[in-house]
Amino acid sequence: MPGGGTIVLLDTSAYVIYALRASYRVGGRARVFEHPLNSVISRFLGFCKQRGIRVVISKTVAEELDRVLTMAINRRMDEAGLRSYLVRQGIRQKCLRRAKRLGGFVEELEIGDPLVNRVRRMYLSSRDKLARVKEAKGRRGLYPSETDMRILAEAAKLAGLFNVYLVSADMDFTCFKEEALRRLNVKIVHVSELVSLMKKLRGDCREA
């Protein structure tokens, strides 16, 4: 894999946020089902496409995407009080199609030898913060899942070749921005911060 340049790596949560948008009708009224940050990430991905900035997902993200997306769609429809089978099925199909369309733009990379041990050491150095994240997420274990640690380890591997931005809304990543930058050279960006990242990348393009 040739080095150099900037890569935007989407984690599963970011990809799901993009996919969560669908129009539907209830009682003759048109409505929109969407994640609050959908417009932000949609605008950002359009910006990247226009400027030729590489946007990628790892094979690890690709392998869990359908399962996580289906769970997220169902959870948000429950939260919105959508009970109609036909409405739910229509929304589900539109979100899945939206995810598939994005796959036509986003590259899928199989990243060999991810730096898992370096990621484990990073988290080991921040046990107090991990405990707070564990409580906020309501999980049993102290550490992120093996899948999440592998995704960050893949980003760290890419960071040896590229200027890597990992876009996420997952606290297991976004609460460890300083640690990831210092120890892994990975720049973690919350989806809500993508407008600022666009401004930075636009400036970088002018200077290049």
Short mmCIF file of C-alpha atoms in Angstrom, two decimals:
data_model
loop_
_atom_site.label_atom_id
_atom_site.label_comp_id
_atom_site.label_asym_id
_atom_site.label_seq_id
_atom_site.Cartn_x
_atom_site.Cartn_y
_atom_site.Cartn_z
CA MET A 1 0.00 0.00 0.00
CA PRO A 2 1.62 3.29 -1.06
CA GLY A 3 2.05 5.92 1.62
CA GLY A 4 1.44 9.63 1.80
CA GLY A 5 -1.60 11.88 1.85
CA THR A 6 -4.68 12.02 4.02
CA ILE A 7 -7.10 9.22 4.75
CA VAL A 8 -10.46 9.51 6.51
CA LEU A 9 -11.32 6.26 8.27
CA LEU A 10 -14.96 5.77 9.25
CA ASP A 11 -15.73 3.58 12.23
CA THR A 12 -18.99 1.66 12.47
CA SER A 13 -20.82 4.37 14.39
CA ALA A 14 -20.02 7.01 11.77
CA TYR A 15 -21.16 4.78 8.91
CA VAL A 16 -24.40 4.01 10.77
CA ILE A 17 -25.10 7.71 11.35
CA TYR A 18 -24.82 8.32 7.60
CA ALA A 19 -27.19 5.44 6.82
CA LEU A 20 -29.87 6.53 9.30
CA ARG A 21 -32.07 8.64 7.05
CA ALA A 22 -35.37 7.73 5.39
CA SER A 23 -38.60 9.48 4.44
CA TYR A 24 -41.92 7.88 5.37
CA ARG A 25 -45.60 8.74 5.73
CA VAL A 26 -47.90 8.39 8.74
CA GLY A 27 -51.52 9.46 8.58
CA GLY A 28 -50.96 11.03 5.19
CA ARG A 29 -48.18 13.27 6.51
CA ALA A 30 -44.61 13.10 5.17
CA ARG A 31 -41.95 12.63 7.83
CA VAL A 32 -38.21 12.04 7.97
CA PHE A 33 -36.48 9.43 10.11
CA GLU A 34 -32.85 10.43 10.65
CA HIS A 35 -30.00 10.65 13.10
CA PRO A 36 -29.44 14.23 14.38
CA LEU A 37 -25.92 14.23 12.93
CA ASN A 38 -26.86 12.73 9.57
CA SER A 39 -26.73 16.04 7.70
CA VAL A 40 -23.28 16.82 9.13
CA ILE A 41 -21.66 13.57 8.01
CA SER A 42 -23.50 13.65 4.67
CA ARG A 43 -22.11 17.12 3.96
CA PHE A 44 -18.63 16.02 5.04
CA LEU A 45 -18.60 12.95 2.80
CA GLY A 46 -19.77 15.08 -0.13
CA PHE A 47 -16.90 17.46 0.62
CA CYS A 48 -14.41 14.57 0.59
CA LYS A 49 -15.77 13.22 -2.69
CA GLN A 50 -15.59 16.62 -4.33
CA ARG A 51 -11.96 17.13 -3.28
CA GLY A 52 -10.75 13.59 -3.88
CA ILE A 53 -9.99 12.86 -0.23
CA ARG A 54 -9.85 9.11 0.37
CA VAL A 55 -12.55 7.77 2.69
CA VAL A 56 -12.11 4.19 3.84
CA ILE A 57 -13.47 1.55 6.17
CA SER A 58 -11.56 -1.47 7.37
CA LYS A 59 -12.73 -5.00 6.72
CA THR A 60 -13.42 -5.21 10.47
CA VAL A 61 -16.00 -2.41 10.19
CA ALA A 62 -17.49 -3.93 7.04
CA GLU A 63 -17.98 -7.30 8.72
CA GLU A 64 -20.03 -5.90 11.61
CA LEU A 65 -21.84 -3.14 9.73
CA ASP A 66 -25.06 -4.92 8.74
CA ARG A 67 -25.64 -6.28 12.24
CA VAL A 68 -24.91 -2.98 14.01
CA LEU A 69 -26.92 -0.95 11.49
CA THR A 70 -29.98 -3.20 11.82
CA MET A 71 -29.81 -2.90 15.62
CA ALA A 72 -29.49 0.88 15.41
CA ILE A 73 -32.42 1.22 13.00
CA ASN A 74 -34.67 -0.89 15.24
CA ARG A 75 -33.62 0.94 18.39
CA ARG A 76 -34.27 4.39 16.92
CA MET A 77 -37.63 3.33 15.49
CA ASP A 78 -38.60 2.06 18.96
CA GLU A 79 -37.50 5.37 20.49
CA ALA A 80 -39.58 7.25 17.89
CA GLY A 81 -42.63 5.14 18.75
CA LEU A 82 -42.94 3.71 15.23
CA ARG A 83 -45.03 0.54 15.52
CA SER A 84 -46.42 -0.04 12.01
CA TYR A 85 -44.77 -3.05 10.38
CA LEU A 86 -45.02 -1.49 6.90
CA VAL A 87 -43.51 1.80 8.06
CA ARG A 88 -40.69 0.05 9.90
CA GLN A 89 -39.95 -2.22 6.96
CA GLY A 90 -39.88 0.73 4.56
CA ILE A 91 -37.51 2.69 6.78
CA ARG A 92 -35.27 -0.31 7.28
CA GLN A 93 -34.97 -0.95 3.55
CA LYS A 94 -34.23 2.70 2.75
CA CYS A 95 -31.51 2.92 5.41
CA LEU A 96 -29.90 -0.30 4.19
CA ARG A 97 -29.96 0.98 0.60
CA ARG A 98 -28.39 4.25 1.74
CA ALA A 99 -25.59 2.31 3.43
CA LYS A 100 -25.06 0.27 0.28
CA ARG A 101 -24.85 3.40 -1.88
CA LEU A 102 -22.13 4.80 0.36
CA GLY A 103 -20.20 1.61 -0.25
CA GLY A 104 -19.81 2.71 -3.85
CA PHE A 105 -17.68 5.67 -2.70
CA VAL A 106 -15.95 4.35 0.41
CA GLU A 107 -12.98 2.03 -0.05
CA GLU A 108 -12.82 -1.16 2.00
CA LEU A 109 -9.30 -2.03 3.15
CA GLU A 110 -7.98 -5.21 4.69
CA ILE A 111 -5.35 -3.87 7.09
CA GLY A 112 -2.84 -6.52 8.04
CA ASP A 113 -0.95 -6.67 11.35
CA PRO A 114 -2.91 -3.99 13.22
CA LEU A 115 -1.08 -2.54 16.23
CA VAL A 116 -3.31 -4.16 18.85
CA ASN A 117 -0.69 -4.27 21.62
CA ARG A 118 -0.04 -0.54 21.32
CA VAL A 119 -3.78 0.13 21.61
CA ARG A 120 -4.03 -2.10 24.70
CA ARG A 121 -1.17 -0.21 26.31
CA MET A 122 -2.86 3.08 25.50
CA TYR A 123 -6.04 2.02 27.26
CA LEU A 124 -4.07 0.53 30.19
CA SER A 125 -2.54 3.94 30.79
CA SER A 126 -6.02 5.50 31.20
CA ARG A 127 -7.86 3.17 33.56
CA ASP A 128 -9.65 6.00 35.41
CA LYS A 129 -11.06 7.38 32.18
CA LEU A 130 -11.99 3.87 31.06
CA ALA A 131 -13.97 3.42 34.27
CA ARG A 132 -15.95 6.60 33.56
CA VAL A 133 -16.65 5.51 29.98
CA LYS A 134 -17.69 2.06 31.20
CA GLU A 135 -20.21 3.64 33.58
CA ALA A 136 -21.52 6.03 30.92
CA LYS A 137 -22.01 3.19 28.41
CA GLY A 138 -23.40 0.80 30.98
CA ARG A 139 -21.20 -2.12 29.99
CA ARG A 140 -19.85 -4.83 32.26
CA GLY A 141 -16.23 -4.94 31.21
CA LEU A 142 -13.72 -2.17 31.76
CA TYR A 143 -12.20 -2.30 28.31
CA PRO A 144 -13.68 -1.68 24.86
CA SER A 145 -14.67 -4.69 22.80
CA GLU A 146 -12.02 -6.61 20.90
CA THR A 147 -13.59 -5.33 17.69
CA ASP A 148 -13.29 -1.69 18.75
CA MET A 149 -9.68 -2.16 19.83
CA ARG A 150 -8.91 -3.77 16.50
CA ILE A 151 -10.50 -0.85 14.59
CA LEU A 152 -8.29 1.62 16.48
CA ALA A 153 -5.29 -0.68 15.96
CA GLU A 154 -5.98 -0.66 12.22
CA ALA A 155 -6.10 3.14 12.27
CA ALA A 156 -2.74 3.14 14.07
CA LYS A 157 -1.27 0.88 11.40
CA LEU A 158 -2.47 3.23 8.64
CA ALA A 159 -1.05 6.19 10.57
CA GLY A 160 2.43 4.84 9.83
CA LEU A 161 1.79 5.60 6.16
CA PHE A 162 -0.86 8.33 6.04
CA ASN A 163 -2.25 11.33 7.86
CA VAL A 164 -5.21 9.49 9.44
CA TYR A 165 -8.47 10.95 10.75
CA LEU A 166 -10.69 8.40 12.50
CA VAL A 167 -14.29 9.64 12.41
CA SER A 168 -16.48 8.25 15.18
CA ALA A 169 -19.28 8.87 17.66
CA ASP A 170 -18.16 6.06 19.97
CA MET A 171 -16.97 7.15 23.42
CA ASP A 172 -14.40 4.35 23.44
CA PHE A 173 -12.63 6.39 20.77
CA THR A 174 -13.73 10.00 21.18
CA CYS A 175 -12.91 10.15 24.90
CA PHE A 176 -9.31 9.16 24.13
CA LYS A 177 -8.37 11.72 21.49
CA GLU A 178 -5.26 12.98 23.26
CA GLU A 179 -4.00 9.50 24.05
CA ALA A 180 -4.58 8.26 20.49
CA LEU A 181 -2.78 11.25 18.98
CA ARG A 182 0.16 11.03 21.38
CA ARG A 183 0.65 7.25 21.36
CA LEU A 184 -0.73 6.18 17.97
CA ASN A 185 -0.54 9.32 15.79
CA VAL A 186 -4.26 8.87 15.04
CA LYS A 187 -6.45 11.98 14.96
CA ILE A 188 -9.90 11.07 16.31
CA VAL A 189 -12.75 13.36 15.25
CA HIS A 190 -16.28 13.19 16.63
CA VAL A 191 -18.96 13.34 13.94
CA SER A 192 -20.23 16.59 15.49
CA GLU A 193 -16.81 18.18 14.76
CA LEU A 194 -16.75 17.48 11.04
CA VAL A 195 -17.52 21.08 10.04
CA SER A 196 -14.28 22.13 11.75
CA LEU A 197 -12.41 19.29 10.04
CA MET A 198 -13.74 20.43 6.65
CA LYS A 199 -12.33 23.90 7.29
CA LYS A 200 -8.96 22.42 8.20
CA LEU A 201 -8.83 20.14 5.18
CA ARG A 202 -9.90 23.01 2.93
CA GLY A 203 -6.96 25.04 4.26
CA ASP A 204 -4.60 22.12 3.76
CA CYS A 205 -5.73 21.84 0.14
CA ARG A 206 -4.99 25.53 -0.46
CA GLU A 207 -1.48 25.17 0.98
CA ALA A 208 -0.67 22.03 -1.02
#
